[in-house]
CSV table of C-alpha atoms in Angstrom, one decimal:
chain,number,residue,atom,x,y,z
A,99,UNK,CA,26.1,-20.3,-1.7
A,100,UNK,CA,23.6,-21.0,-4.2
A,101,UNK,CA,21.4,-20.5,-6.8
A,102,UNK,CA,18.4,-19.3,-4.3
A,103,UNK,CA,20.7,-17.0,-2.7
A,104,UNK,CA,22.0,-15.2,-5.9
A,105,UNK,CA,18.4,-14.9,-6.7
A,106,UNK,CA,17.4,-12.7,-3.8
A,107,UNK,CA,20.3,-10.9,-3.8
A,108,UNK,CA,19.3,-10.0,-7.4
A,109,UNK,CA,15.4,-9.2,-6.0
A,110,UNK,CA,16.6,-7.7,-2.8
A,111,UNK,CA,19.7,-5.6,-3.2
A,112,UNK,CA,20.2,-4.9,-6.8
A,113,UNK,CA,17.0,-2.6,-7.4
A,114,UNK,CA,18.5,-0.8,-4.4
A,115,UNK,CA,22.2,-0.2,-6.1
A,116,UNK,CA,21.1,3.9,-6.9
A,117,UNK,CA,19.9,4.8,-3.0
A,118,UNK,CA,22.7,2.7,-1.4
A,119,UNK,CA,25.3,4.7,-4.0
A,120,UNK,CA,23.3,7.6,-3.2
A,121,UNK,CA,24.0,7.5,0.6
A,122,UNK,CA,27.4,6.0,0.6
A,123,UNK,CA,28.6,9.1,-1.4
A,124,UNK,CA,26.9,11.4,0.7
A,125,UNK,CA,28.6,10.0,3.5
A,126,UNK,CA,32.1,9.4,1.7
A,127,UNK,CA,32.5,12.8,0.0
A,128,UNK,CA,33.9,10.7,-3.2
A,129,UNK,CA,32.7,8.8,-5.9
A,130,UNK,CA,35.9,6.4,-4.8
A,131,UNK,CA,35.8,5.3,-1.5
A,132,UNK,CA,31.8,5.2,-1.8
A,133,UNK,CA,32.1,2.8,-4.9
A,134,UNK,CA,34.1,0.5,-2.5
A,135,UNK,CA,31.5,0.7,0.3
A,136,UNK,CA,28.9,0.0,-1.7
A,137,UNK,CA,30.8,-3.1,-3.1
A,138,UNK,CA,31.9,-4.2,0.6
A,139,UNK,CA,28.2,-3.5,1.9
A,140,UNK,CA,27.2,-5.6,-1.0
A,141,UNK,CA,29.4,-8.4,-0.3
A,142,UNK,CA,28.4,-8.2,3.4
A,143,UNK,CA,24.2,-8.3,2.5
A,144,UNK,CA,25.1,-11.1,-0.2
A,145,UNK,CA,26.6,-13.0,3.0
A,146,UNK,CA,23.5,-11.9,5.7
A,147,UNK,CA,20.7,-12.3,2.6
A,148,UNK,CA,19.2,-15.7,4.5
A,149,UNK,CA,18.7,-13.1,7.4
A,150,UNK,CA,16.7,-11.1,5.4
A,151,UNK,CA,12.9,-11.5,6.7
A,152,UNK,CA,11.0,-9.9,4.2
A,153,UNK,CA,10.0,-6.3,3.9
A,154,UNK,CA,11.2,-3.8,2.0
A,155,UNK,CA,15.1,-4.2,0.6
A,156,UNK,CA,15.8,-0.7,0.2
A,157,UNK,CA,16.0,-0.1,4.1
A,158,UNK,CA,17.7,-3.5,5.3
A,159,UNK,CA,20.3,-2.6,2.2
A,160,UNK,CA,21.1,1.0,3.2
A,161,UNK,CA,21.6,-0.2,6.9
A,162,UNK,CA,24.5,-2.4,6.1
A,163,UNK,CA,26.0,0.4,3.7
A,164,UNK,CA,25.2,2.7,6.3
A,165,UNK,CA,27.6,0.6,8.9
A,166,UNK,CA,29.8,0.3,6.4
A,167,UNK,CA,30.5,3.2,5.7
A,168,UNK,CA,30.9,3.9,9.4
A,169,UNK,CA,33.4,1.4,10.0
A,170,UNK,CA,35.3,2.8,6.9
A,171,UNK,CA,35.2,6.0,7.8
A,172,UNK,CA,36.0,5.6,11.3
A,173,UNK,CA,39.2,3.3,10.2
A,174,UNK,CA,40.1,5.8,7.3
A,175,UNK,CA,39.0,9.3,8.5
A,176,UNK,CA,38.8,9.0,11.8
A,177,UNK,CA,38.4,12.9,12.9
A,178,UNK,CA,35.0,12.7,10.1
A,179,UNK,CA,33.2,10.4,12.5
A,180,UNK,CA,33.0,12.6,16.2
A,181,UNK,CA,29.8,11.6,17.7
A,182,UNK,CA,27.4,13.9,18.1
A,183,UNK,CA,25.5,15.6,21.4
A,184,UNK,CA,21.6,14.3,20.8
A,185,UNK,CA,20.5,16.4,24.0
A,186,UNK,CA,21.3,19.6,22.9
A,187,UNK,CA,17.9,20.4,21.4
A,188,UNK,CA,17.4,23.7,23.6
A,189,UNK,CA,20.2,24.9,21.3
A,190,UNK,CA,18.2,24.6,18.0
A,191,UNK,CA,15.1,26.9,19.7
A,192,UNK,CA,17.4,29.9,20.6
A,193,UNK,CA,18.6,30.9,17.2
A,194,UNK,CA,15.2,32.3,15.2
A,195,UNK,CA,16.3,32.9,11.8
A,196,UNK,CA,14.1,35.3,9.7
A,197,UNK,CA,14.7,33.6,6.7
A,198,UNK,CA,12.3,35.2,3.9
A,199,UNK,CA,10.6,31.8,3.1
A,200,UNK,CA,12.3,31.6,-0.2
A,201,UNK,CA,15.4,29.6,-0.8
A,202,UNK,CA,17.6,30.6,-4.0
A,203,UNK,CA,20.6,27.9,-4.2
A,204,UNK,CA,22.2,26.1,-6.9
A,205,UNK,CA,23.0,22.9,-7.3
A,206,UNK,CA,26.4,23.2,-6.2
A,207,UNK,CA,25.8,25.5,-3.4
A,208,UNK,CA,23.2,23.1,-2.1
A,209,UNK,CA,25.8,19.9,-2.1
A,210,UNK,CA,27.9,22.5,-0.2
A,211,UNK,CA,25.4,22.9,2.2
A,212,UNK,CA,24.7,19.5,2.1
A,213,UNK,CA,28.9,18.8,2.8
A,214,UNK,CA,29.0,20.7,5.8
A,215,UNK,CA,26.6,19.7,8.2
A,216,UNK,CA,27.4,16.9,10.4
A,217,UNK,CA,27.6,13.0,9.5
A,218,UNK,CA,24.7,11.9,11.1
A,219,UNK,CA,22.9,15.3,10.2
A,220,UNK,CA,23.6,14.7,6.6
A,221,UNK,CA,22.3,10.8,7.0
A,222,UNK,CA,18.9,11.8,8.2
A,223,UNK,CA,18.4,14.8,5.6
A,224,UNK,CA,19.6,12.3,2.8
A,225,UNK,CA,17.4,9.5,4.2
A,226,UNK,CA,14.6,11.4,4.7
A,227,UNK,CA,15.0,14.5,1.5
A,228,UNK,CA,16.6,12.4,-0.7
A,229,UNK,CA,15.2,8.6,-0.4
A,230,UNK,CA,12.4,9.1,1.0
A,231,UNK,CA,12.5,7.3,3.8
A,232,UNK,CA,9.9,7.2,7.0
A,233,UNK,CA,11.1,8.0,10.6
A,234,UNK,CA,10.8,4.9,11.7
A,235,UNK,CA,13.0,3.2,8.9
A,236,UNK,CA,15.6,5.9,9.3
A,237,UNK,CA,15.5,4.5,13.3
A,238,UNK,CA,16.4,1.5,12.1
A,239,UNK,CA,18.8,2.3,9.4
A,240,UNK,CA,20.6,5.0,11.6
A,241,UNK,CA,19.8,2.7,15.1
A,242,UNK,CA,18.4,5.4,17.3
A,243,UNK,CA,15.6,6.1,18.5
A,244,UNK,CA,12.3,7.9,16.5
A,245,UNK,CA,12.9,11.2,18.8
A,246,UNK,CA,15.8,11.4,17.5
A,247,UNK,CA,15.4,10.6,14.5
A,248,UNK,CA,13.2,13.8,14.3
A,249,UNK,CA,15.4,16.1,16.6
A,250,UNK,CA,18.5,15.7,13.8
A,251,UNK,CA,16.3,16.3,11.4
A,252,UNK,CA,15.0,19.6,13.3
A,253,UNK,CA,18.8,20.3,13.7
A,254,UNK,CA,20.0,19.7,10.3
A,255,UNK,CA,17.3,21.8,8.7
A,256,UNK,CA,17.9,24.7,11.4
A,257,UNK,CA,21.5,24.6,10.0
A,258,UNK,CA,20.9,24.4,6.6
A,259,UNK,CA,18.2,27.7,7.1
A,260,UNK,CA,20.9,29.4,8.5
A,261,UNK,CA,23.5,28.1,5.6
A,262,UNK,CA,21.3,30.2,3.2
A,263,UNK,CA,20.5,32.9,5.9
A,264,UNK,CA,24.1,33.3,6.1
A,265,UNK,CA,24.8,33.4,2.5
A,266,UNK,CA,21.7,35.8,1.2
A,267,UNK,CA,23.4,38.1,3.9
A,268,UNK,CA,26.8,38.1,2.0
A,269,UNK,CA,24.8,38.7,-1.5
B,10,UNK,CA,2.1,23.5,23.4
B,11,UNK,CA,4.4,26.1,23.6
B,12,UNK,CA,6.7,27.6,20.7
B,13,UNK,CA,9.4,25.4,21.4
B,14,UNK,CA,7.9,22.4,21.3
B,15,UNK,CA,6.1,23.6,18.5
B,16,UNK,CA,9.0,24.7,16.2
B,17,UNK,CA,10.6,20.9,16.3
B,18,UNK,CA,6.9,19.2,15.9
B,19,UNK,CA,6.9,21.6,12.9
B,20,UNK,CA,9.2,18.8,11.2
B,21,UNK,CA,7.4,15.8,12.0
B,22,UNK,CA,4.5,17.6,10.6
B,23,UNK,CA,6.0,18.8,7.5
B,24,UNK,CA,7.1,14.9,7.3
B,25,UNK,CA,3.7,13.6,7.6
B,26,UNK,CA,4.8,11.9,10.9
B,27,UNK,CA,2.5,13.8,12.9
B,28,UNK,CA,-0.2,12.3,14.8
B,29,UNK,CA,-4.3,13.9,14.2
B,30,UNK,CA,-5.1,15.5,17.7
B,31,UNK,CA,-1.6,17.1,17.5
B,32,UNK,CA,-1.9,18.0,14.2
B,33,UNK,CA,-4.9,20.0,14.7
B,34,UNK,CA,-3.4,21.6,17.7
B,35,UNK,CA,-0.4,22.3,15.6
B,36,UNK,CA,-2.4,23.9,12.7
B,37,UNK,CA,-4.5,26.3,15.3
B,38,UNK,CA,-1.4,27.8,16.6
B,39,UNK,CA,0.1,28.3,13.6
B,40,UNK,CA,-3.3,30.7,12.9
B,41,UNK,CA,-2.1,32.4,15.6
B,42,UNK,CA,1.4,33.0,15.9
B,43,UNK,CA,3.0,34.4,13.3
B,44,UNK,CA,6.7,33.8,14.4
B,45,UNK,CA,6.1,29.8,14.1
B,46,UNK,CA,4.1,30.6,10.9
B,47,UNK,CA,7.0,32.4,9.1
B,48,UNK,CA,9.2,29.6,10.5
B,49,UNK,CA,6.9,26.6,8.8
B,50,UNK,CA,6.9,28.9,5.5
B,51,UNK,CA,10.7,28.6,5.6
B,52,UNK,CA,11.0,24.9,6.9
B,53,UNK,CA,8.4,24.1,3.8
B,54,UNK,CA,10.5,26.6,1.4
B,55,UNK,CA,14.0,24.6,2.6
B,56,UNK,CA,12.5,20.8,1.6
B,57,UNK,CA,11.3,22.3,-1.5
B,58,UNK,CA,14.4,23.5,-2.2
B,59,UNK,CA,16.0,20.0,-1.6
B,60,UNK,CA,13.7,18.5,-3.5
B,61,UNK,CA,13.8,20.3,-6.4
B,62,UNK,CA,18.0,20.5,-5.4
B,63,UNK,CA,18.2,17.0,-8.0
B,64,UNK,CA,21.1,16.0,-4.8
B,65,UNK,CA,21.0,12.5,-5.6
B,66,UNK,CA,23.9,10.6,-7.0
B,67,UNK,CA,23.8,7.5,-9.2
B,68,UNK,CA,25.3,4.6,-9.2
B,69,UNK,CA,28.1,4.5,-11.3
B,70,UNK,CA,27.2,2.1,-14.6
B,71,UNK,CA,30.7,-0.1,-14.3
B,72,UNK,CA,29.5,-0.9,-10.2
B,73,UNK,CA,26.3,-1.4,-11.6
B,74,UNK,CA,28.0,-3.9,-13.9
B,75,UNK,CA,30.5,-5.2,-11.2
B,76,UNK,CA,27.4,-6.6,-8.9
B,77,UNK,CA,25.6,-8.7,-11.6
B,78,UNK,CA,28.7,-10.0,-12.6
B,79,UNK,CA,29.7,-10.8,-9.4
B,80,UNK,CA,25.9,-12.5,-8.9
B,81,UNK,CA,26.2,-14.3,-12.4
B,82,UNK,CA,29.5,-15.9,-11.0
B,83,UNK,CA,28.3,-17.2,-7.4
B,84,UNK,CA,24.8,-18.4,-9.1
B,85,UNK,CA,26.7,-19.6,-11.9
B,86,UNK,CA,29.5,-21.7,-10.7
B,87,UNK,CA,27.5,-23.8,-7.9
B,88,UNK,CA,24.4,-24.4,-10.1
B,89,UNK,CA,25.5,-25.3,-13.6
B,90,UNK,CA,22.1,-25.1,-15.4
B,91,UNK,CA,21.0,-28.4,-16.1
B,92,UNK,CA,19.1,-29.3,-19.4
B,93,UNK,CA,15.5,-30.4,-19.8
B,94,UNK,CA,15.3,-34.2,-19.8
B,95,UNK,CA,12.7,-34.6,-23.0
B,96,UNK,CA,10.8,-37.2,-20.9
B,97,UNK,CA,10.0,-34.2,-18.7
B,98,UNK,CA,9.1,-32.0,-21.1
B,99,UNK,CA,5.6,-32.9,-20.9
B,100,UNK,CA,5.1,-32.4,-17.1
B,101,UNK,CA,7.2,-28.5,-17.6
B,102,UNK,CA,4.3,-28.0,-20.8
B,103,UNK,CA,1.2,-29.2,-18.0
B,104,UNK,CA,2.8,-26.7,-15.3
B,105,UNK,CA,3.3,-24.1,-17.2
B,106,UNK,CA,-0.4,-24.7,-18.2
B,107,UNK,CA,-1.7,-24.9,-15.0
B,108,UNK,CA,0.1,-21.7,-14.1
B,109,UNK,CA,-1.0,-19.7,-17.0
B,110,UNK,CA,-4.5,-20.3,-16.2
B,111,UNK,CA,-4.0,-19.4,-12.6
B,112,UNK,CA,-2.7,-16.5,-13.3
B,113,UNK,CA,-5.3,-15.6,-15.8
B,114,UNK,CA,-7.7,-16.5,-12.9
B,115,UNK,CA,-6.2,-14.5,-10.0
B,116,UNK,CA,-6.1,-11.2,-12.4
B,117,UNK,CA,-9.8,-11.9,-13.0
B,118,UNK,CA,-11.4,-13.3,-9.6
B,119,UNK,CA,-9.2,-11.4,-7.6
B,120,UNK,CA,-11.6,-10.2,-5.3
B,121,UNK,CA,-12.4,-6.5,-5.8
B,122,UNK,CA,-11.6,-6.3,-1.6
B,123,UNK,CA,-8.0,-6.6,-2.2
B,124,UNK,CA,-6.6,-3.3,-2.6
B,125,UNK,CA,-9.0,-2.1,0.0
B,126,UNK,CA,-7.7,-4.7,2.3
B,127,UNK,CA,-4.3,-3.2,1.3
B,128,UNK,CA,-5.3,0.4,2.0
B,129,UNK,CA,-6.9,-0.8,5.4
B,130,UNK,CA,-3.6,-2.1,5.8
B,131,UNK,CA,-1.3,0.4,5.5
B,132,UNK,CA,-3.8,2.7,7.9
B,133,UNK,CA,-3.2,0.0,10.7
B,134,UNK,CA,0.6,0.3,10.4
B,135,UNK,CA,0.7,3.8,10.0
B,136,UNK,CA,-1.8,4.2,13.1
B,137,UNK,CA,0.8,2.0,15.1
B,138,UNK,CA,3.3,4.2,14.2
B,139,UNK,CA,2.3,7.3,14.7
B,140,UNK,CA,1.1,6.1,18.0
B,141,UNK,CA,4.6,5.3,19.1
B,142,UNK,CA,5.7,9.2,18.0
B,143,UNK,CA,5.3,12.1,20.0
B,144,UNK,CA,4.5,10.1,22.7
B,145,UNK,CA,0.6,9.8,21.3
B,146,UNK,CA,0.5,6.2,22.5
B,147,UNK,CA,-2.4,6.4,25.1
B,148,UNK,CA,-5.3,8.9,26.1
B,149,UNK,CA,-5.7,6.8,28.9
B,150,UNK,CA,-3.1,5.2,30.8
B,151,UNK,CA,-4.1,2.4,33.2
B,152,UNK,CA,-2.5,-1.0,34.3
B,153,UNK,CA,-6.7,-2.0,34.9
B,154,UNK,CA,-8.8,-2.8,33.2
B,155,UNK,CA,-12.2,-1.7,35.0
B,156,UNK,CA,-10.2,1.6,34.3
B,157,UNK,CA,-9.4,1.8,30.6
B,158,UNK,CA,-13.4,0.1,29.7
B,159,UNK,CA,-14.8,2.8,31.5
B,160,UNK,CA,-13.2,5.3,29.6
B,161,UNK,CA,-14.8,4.6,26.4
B,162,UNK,CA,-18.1,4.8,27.6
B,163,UNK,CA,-19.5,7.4,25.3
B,164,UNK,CA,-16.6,7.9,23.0
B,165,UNK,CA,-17.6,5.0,21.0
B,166,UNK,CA,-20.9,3.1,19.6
B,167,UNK,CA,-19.7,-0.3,20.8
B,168,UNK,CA,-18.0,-1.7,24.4
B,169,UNK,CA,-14.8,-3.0,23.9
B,170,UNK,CA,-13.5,-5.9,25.8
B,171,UNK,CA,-10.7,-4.8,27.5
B,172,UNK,CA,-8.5,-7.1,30.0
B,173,UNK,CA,-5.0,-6.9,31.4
B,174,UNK,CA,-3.1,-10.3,30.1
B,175,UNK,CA,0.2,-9.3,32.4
B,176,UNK,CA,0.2,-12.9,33.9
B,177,UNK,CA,0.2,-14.2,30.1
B,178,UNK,CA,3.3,-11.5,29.9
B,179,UNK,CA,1.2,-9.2,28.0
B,180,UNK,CA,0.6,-6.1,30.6
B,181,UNK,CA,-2.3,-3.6,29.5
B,182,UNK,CA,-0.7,0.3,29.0
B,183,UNK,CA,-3.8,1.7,28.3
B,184,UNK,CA,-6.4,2.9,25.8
B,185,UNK,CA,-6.9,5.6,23.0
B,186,UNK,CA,-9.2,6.5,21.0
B,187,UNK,CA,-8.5,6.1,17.2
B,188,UNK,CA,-10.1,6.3,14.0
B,189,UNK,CA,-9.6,3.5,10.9
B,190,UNK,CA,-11.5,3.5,7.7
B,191,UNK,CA,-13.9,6.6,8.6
B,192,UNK,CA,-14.7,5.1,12.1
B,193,UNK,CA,-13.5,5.6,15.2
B,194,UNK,CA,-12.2,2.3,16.7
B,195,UNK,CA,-10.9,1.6,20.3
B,196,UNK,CA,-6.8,1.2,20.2
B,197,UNK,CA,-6.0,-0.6,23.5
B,198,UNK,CA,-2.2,-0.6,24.2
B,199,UNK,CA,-0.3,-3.6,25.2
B,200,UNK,CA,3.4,-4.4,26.1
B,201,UNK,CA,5.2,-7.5,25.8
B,202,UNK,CA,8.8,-7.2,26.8
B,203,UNK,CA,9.9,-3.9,25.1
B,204,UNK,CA,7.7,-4.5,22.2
B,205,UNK,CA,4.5,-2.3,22.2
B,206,UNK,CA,1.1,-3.9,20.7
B,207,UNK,CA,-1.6,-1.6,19.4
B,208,UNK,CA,-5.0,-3.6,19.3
B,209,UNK,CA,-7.8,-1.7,17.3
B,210,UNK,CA,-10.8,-2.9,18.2
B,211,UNK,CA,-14.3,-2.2,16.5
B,212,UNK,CA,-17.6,-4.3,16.0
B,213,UNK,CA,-17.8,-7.4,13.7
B,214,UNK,CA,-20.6,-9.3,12.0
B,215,UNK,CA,-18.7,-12.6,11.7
B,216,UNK,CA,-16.2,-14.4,13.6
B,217,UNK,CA,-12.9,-14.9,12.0
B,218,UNK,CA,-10.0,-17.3,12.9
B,219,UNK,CA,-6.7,-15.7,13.4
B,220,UNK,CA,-5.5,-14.4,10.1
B,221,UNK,CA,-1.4,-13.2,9.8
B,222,UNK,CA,0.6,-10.7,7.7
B,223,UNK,CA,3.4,-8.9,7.3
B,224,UNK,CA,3.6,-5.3,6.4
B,225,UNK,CA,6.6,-2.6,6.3
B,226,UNK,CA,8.2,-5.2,8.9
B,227,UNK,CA,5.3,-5.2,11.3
B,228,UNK,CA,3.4,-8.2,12.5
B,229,UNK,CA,-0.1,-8.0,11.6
B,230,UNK,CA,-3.1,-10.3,13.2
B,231,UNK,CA,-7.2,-9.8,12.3
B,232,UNK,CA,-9.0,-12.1,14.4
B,233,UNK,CA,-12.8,-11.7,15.0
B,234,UNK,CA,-14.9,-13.2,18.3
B,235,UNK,CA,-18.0,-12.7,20.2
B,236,UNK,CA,-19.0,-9.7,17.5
B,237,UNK,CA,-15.8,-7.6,17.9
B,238,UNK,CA,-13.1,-7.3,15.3
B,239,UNK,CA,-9.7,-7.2,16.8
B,240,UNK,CA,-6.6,-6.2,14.5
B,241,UNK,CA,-2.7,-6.5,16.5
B,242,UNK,CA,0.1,-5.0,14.9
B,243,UNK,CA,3.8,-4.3,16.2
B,244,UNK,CA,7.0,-4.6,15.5
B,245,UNK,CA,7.2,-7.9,17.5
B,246,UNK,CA,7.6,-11.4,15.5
B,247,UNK,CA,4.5,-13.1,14.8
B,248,UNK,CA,4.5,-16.2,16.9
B,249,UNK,CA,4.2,-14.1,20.3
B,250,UNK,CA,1.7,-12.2,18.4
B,251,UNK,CA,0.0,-14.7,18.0
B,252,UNK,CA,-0.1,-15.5,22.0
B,253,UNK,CA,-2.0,-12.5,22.5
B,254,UNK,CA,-4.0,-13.2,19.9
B,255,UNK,CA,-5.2,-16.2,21.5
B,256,UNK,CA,-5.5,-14.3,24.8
B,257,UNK,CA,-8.0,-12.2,23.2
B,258,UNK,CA,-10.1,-14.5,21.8
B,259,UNK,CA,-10.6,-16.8,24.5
């Protein structure tokens, strides 16, 4: 360890502490267990830093939290991490929702919406909604392929359209 | 395309990930069928939503805290800060001289071609990427080359060079028509490994010598011979790039 290495941890990872928070908590549930994964991720890039080969931070940092908090979950919550069927994208044609084109949710009601979709559902919304980030860099972060990148995506948003579908139907 | 595939291209559309010719096909049948038209209106209604949803947490200030503390302790406690030696004073006052002035110099004889360059850039790497999506990666696919140069006979105001470099390891895929900076450029497709190599191709007045970059994480090379431009980029590293690079301009 030295003085180099502390420095690009400072110009790597530390401008990314919000979006690696962000998607630790989002995967987490609570403001606990994702403070530790961000500190264990953080430890874990501080260690890997001389393997970062330039290009953006933001995206090499949140894959490390995103394994993290993989690993955590699957050693803490082990029924929270059940792996998800990519093929099934005929399912996600067969329900046409009608939805009205307009989308009246609060904030709380969307984090609920948010909560209930799938892990790796929620990680592509919250990559792609939330940070930002392109198809191909939520690929690497997530380590699948583009397709799927954009089939979740297609999935997530079908279930989150019928969320509010669902819920304008009860109102 | 039918509905189906058009209700999940919908997304990469919405997402800007969607390549020009499907696009435009894209855009036509949503003038025409209004059950995919509603469904857009609703997918564009949901990000909105999101969006405006304010979803994302902070970082707590104490972790914020936590992390340079624990940066200030690794740099600190290896590399105790020395103090200036006066005798050296004078070379710290001539550098930071000389660095002042260059930076006063860069900011103003940067060449006004920079952010262009940039911009011209970022197209390349996006062009690569949206090449590799919804499987947009050739308009022609061919293995030959006396194949893949016919092909762009009257598609383009200049012939590309086109030859297969499988015995370098370099096997041709094919060719597609492409358009950079307002013009359309040939995109021949190479594969090294499991790497694919896009190599935009257009006409040059000068020859250049192989020039590198990074961008995003992709491996960028301009190289210019015998009047035609050639720009690689792909996800590859840049040394065996670079091979291809040299295949090209031989």
């Amino acid at each position: 360890m030295n003085a180099t290495e502390a420095e690009q941890f400072e110009r790597i990872v530390l401008p990314h502490v919000d979006a690696a928070y962000n998607l630790a908590r989002w995967l987490a549930g609570n403001d606990h267990d994702a403070e530790d994964i961000v500190q264990e991720a953080c430890v874990r890039a501080f260690r890997f830093i001389g393997g970062h080969r330039g290009g953006e931070g933001r995206a090499w940092l949140l894959t490390i939290v995103r394994n993290t908090a993989f690993s955590w979950l699957k050693k803490n919550r082990p029924h929270a991490v059940v792996s998800i069927d990519d093929d099934e994208l005929a399912q996600i044609e067969d329900q046409t929702v009608t939805a009205n084109g307009v989308f009246s949710a609060d904030k709380n009601s969307l984090r609920a919406a948010l909560e209930a979709l799938p892990l790796e559902f929620r990680e592509a919304i919250v990559l792609r909604e939330l940070e930002g980030l392109s198809y191909k860099e939520i690929a690497d972060v997530a380590e699948v392929p583009v397709g799927t990148v954009m089939s979740r995506l297609a999935r997530a948003r079908r279930q989150l359209q019928n969320h509010f579908a669902q819920k304008e139907g009860e109102s | 395309m039918n509905c189906a595939e058009i209700r999940l291209l919908l997304h990469a559309h919405a997402d800007s990930e969607l390549d020009a010719a499907n696009s435009l096909e894209l855009e036509r049948h949503l003038k025409t069928c209004a059950a995919c038209a509603a469904e857009n209106k609703s997918l564009h209604a949901l990000r909105a939503t999101l969006r405006k949803g304010d979803l994302n947490f902070r970082a707590p200030d104490s972790l914020k805290k936590d992390l340079r503390q624990f940066v200030g302790d690794l740099s600190g406690e290896k590399n105790p800060r020395k103090e200036f030696d006066p005798q050296w004073q004078w070379l710290w006052k001539f550098l930071a001289f000389g660095a002042t002035a260059f930076a006063l110099l860069a900011v103003f004889l940067r060449p006004l071609g920079i952010s262009e360059h940039n911009q011209m850039l970022d197209q390349i790497v996006a062009s690569h990427v949206r090449s590799l999506q919804v499987e947009h990666l050739t308009d022609v696919v061919s293995s030959d080359q006396h194949t893949v140069k016919p092909w762009f006979d009257g598609k383009l105001d200049f012939a590309p060079d086109v030859k297969d470099f499988a015995a370098q390891g370099f096997p041709l895929v094919g060719g597609r028509l492409d358009y950079l900076d307002g013009r359309a450029v040939a995109a021949l497709v190479y594969r090294h490994n499991k790497h694919f190599i896009n190599v935009f191709v257009w006409p040059a007045a000068d020859a250049l010598k192989p020039a590198t970059e990074m961008r995003r994480g992709y491996a960028i090379i301009n190289c210019a011979t015998n009047g035609l431009h050639y720009c690689l980029v792909s996800d590859m590293n840049l040394t065996d790039l670079g091979e291809l690079a040299g295949c090209l301009g031989r």
